[in-house]
Short mmCIF file of C-alpha atoms and ligand atoms in Angstrom, two decimals:
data_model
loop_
_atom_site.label_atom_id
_atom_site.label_comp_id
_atom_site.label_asym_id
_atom_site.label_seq_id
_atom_site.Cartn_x
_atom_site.Cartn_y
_atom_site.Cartn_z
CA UNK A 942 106.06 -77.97 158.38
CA UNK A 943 106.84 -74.70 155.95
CA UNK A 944 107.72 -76.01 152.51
CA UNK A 945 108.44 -73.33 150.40
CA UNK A 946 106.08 -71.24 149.26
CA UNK A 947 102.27 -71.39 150.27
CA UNK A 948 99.65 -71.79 148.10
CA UNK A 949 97.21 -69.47 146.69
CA UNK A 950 93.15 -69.85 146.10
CA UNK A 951 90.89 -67.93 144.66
CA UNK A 952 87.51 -68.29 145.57
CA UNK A 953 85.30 -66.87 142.93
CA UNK A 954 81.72 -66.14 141.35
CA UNK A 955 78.76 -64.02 141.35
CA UNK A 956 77.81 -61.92 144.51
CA UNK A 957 75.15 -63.95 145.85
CA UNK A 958 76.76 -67.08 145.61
CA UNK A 959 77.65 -67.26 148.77
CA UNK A 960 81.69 -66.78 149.07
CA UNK A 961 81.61 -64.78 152.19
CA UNK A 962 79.82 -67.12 154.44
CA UNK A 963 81.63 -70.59 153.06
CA UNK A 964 85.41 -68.77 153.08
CA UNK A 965 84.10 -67.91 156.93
CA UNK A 966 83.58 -71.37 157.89
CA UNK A 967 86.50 -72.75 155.65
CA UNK A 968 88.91 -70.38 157.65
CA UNK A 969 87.17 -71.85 160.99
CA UNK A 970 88.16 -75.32 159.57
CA UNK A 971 91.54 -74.30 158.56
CA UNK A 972 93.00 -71.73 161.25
CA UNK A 973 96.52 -72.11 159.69
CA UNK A 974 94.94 -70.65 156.08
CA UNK A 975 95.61 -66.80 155.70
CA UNK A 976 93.09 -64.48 155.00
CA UNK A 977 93.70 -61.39 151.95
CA UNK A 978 91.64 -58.54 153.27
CA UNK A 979 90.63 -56.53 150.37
CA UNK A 980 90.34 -53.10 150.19
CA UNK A 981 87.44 -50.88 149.07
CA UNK A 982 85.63 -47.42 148.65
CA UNK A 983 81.96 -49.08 149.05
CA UNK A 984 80.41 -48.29 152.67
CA UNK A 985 81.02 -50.50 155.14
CA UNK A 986 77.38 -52.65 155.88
CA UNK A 987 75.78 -53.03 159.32
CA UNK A 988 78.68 -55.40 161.55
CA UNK A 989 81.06 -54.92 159.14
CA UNK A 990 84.85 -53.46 160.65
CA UNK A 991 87.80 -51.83 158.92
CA UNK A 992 90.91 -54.11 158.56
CA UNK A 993 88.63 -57.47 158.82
CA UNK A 994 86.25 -57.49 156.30
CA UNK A 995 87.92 -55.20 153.97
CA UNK A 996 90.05 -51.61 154.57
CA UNK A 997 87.43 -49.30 153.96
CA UNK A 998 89.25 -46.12 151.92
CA UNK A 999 88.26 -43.10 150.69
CA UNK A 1000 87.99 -43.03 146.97
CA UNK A 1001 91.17 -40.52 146.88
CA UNK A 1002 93.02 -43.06 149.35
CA UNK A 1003 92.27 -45.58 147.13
CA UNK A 1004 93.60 -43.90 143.83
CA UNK A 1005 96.95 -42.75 145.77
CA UNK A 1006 97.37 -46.38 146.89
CA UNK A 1007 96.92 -47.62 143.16
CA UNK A 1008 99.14 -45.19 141.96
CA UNK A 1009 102.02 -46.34 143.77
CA UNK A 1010 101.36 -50.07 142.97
CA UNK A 1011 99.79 -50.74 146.18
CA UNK A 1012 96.88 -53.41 144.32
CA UNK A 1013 97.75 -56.77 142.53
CA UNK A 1014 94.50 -56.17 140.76
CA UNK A 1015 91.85 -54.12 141.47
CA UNK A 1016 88.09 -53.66 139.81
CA UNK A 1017 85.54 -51.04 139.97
CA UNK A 1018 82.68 -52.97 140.30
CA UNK A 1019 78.49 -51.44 140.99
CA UNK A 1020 80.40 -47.99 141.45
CA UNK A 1021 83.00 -48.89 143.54
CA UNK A 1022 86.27 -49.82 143.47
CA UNK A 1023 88.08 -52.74 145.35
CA UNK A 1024 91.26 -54.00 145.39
CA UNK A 1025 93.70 -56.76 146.56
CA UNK A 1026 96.62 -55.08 148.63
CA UNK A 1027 99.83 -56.59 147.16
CA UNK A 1028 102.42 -56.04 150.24
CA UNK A 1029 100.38 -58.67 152.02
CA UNK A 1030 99.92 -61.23 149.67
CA UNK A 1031 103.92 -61.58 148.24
CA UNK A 1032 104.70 -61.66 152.10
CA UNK A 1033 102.56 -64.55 153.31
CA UNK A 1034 103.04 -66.93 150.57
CA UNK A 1035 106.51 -66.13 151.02
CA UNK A 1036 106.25 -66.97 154.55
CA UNK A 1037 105.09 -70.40 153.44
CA UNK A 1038 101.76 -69.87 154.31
CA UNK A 1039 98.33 -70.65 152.28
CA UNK A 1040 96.47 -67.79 150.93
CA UNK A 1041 92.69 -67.48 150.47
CA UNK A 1042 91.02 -64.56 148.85
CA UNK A 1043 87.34 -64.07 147.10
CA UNK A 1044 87.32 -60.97 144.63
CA UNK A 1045 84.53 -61.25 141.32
CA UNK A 1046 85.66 -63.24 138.44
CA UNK A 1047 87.73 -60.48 136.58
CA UNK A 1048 89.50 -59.89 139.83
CA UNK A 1049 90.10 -63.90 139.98
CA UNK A 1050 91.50 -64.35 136.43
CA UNK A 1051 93.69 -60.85 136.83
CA UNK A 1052 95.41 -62.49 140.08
CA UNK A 1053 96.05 -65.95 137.68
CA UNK A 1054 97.57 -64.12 135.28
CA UNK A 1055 100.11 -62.35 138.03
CA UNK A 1056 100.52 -66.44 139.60
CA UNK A 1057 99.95 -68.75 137.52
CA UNK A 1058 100.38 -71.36 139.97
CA UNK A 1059 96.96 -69.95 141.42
CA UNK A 1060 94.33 -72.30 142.19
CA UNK A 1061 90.92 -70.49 141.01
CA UNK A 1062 87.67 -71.54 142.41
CA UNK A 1063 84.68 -71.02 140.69
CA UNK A 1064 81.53 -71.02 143.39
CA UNK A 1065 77.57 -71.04 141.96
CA UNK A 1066 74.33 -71.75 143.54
CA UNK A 1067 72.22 -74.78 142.57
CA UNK A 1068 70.35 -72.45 140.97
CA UNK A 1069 71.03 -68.71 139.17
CA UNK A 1070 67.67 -67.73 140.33
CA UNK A 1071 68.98 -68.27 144.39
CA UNK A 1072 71.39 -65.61 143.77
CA UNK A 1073 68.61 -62.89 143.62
CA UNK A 1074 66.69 -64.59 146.76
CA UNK A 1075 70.22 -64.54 148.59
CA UNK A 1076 70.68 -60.84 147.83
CA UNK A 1077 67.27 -60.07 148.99
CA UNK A 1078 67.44 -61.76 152.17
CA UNK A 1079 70.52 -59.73 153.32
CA UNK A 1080 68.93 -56.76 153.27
CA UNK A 1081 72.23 -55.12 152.30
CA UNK A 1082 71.26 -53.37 148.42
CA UNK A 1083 68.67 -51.35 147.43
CA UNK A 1084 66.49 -53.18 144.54
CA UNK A 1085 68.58 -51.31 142.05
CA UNK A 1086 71.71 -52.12 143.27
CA UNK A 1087 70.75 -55.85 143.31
CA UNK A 1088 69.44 -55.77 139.66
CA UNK A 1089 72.89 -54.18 138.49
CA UNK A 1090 74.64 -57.72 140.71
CA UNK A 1091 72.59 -59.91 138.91
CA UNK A 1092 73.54 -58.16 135.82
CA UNK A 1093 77.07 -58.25 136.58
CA UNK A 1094 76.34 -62.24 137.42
CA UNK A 1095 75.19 -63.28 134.09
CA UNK A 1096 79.02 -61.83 133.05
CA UNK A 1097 80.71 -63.31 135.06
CA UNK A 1098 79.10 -66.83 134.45
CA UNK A 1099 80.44 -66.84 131.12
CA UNK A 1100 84.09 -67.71 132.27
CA UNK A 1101 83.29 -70.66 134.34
CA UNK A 1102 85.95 -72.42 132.01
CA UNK A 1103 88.75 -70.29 132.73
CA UNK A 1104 88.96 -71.39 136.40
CA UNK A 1105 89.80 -74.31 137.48
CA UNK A 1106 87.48 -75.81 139.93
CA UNK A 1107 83.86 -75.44 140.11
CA UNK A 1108 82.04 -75.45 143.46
CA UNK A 1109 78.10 -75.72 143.98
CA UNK A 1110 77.05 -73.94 146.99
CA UNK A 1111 73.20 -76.32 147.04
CA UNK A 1112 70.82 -74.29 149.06
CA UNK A 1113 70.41 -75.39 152.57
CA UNK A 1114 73.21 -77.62 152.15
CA UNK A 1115 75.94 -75.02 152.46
CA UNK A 1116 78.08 -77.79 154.09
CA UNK A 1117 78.95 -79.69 151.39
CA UNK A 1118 80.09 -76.78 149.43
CA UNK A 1119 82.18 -76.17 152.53
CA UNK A 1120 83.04 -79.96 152.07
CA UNK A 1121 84.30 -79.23 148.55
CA UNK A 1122 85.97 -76.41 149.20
CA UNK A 1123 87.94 -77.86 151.92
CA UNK A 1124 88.70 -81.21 149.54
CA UNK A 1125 90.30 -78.71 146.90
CA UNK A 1126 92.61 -77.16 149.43
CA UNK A 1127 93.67 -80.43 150.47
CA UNK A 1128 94.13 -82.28 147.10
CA UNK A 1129 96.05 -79.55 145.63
CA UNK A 1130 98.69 -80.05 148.35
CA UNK A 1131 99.42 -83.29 146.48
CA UNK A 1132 100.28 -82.28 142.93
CA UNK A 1133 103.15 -83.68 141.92
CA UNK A 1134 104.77 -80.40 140.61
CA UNK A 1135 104.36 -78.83 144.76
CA UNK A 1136 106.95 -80.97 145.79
CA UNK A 1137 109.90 -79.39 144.05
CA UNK A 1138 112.36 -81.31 141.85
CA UNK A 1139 114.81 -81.71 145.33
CA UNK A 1140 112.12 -83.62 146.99
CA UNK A 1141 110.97 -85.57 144.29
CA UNK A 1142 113.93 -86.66 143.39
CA UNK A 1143 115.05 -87.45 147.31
CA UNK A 1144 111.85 -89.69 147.28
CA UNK A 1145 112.62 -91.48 143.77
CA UNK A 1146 115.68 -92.27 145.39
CA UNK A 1147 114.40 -93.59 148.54
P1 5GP B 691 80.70 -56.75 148.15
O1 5GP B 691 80.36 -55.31 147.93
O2 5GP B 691 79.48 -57.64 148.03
O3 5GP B 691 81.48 -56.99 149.41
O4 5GP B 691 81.67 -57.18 146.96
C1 5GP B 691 81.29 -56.97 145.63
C2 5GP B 691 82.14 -57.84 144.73
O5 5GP B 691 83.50 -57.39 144.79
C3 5GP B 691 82.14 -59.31 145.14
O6 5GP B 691 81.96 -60.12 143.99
C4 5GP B 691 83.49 -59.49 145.75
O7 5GP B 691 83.96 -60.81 145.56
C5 5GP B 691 84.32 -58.52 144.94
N1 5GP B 691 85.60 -58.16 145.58
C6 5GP B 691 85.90 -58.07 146.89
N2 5GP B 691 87.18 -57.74 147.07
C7 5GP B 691 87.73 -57.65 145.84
C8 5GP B 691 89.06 -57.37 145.35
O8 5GP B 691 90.02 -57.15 146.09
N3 5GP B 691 89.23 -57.36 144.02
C9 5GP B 691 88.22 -57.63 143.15
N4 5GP B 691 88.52 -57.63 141.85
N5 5GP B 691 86.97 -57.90 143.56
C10 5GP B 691 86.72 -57.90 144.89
#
């Protein structure tokens, strides 16, 4: 049943941490949950394809979108930029349906500020030093590239308190991070102020 508005999540934290692969299996979980597709000018990685993991533009396709508005937010982040299409996202939740996205952290608190209603997820590994061993295993960045990540992870760490979940992604447990996740989604359903004055007060009356 549509209720008004869907809800929006924000699943957050240092590249590494694993948002990809537990927003993958959350969506599998939850096939009713919509997906934002970013976009980016960052070259698409082995088995990655345009429109699903992100719309891969040009950098000048990128600027032209920005300049008419197209982005909610958008970052430049390792030398490339990336951005969260806007058409999409005022749409769905409009529609009624729940929105997931995962951009970094400045990305995350950028799309709170344009909904505060927002739910922001902050996701970590057990340990900061799994971040560097998850970056190296997917073969995807030169050395360099991963130094500058971690970099950019000791930031973004700093505003764990601005969100407002946090999410431990335990290695070789992924699926109790998956667990969490999913527990968030569902609790926040339940907050009293989701239900709208008109139903509360068809319920207080009941
Ligand atoms: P990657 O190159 O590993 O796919 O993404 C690099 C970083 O950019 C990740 O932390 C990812 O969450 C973030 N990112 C992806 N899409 C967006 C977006 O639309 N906006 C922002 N601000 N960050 C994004």
């Amino acid at each position: 049943m549509i209720t008004g508005p869907g809800l929006l999540f924000v699943v957050s934290g240092p590249s590494g941490a694993g948002k990809d692969t537990l927003v993958e299996a959350l969506r599998e979980q939850l096939p009713r949950l919509r997906y934002s597709v970013s976009a980016t000018t960052r070259e698409p990685r082995a088995g990655e394809h345009d429109g699903e993991h992100y719309f891969f533009l040009t950098r000048e396709a990128f600027e032209a979108r920005r300049a008419h508005d197209g982005f909610l937010e958008w970052r430049e982040y390792n030398g490339n930029l990336y951005g969260t299409p806007r058409d999409f996202v005022e749409r769905t939740l409009a529609e009624g349906y729940d929105l997931i996205m995962k951009p970094e952290v400045n990305g995350a608190l950028a799309i709170k500020a344009a909904f505060p209603d927002a739910v922001l997820i902050f996701l970590v590994p057990d340990r900061f030093s799994h971040l560097r061993e998850r970056l190296l295993a997917r073969r995807t960045e030169t050395n360099e590239e991963i130094a500058r990540r971690l970099e950019i992870a000791r930031e973004e760490m700093r505003f764990i308190r601005s969100f407002d979940y946090l999410v431990i992604n335990e290695q070789g447990n992924s699926q109790n991070a998956v667990r969490d996740l999913s527990a968030v989604l569902h609790a926040e359903r339940f907050r009293i102020h989701r239900f709208g004055d008109e139903s509360l007060g068809t319920i207080e009356q009941s």
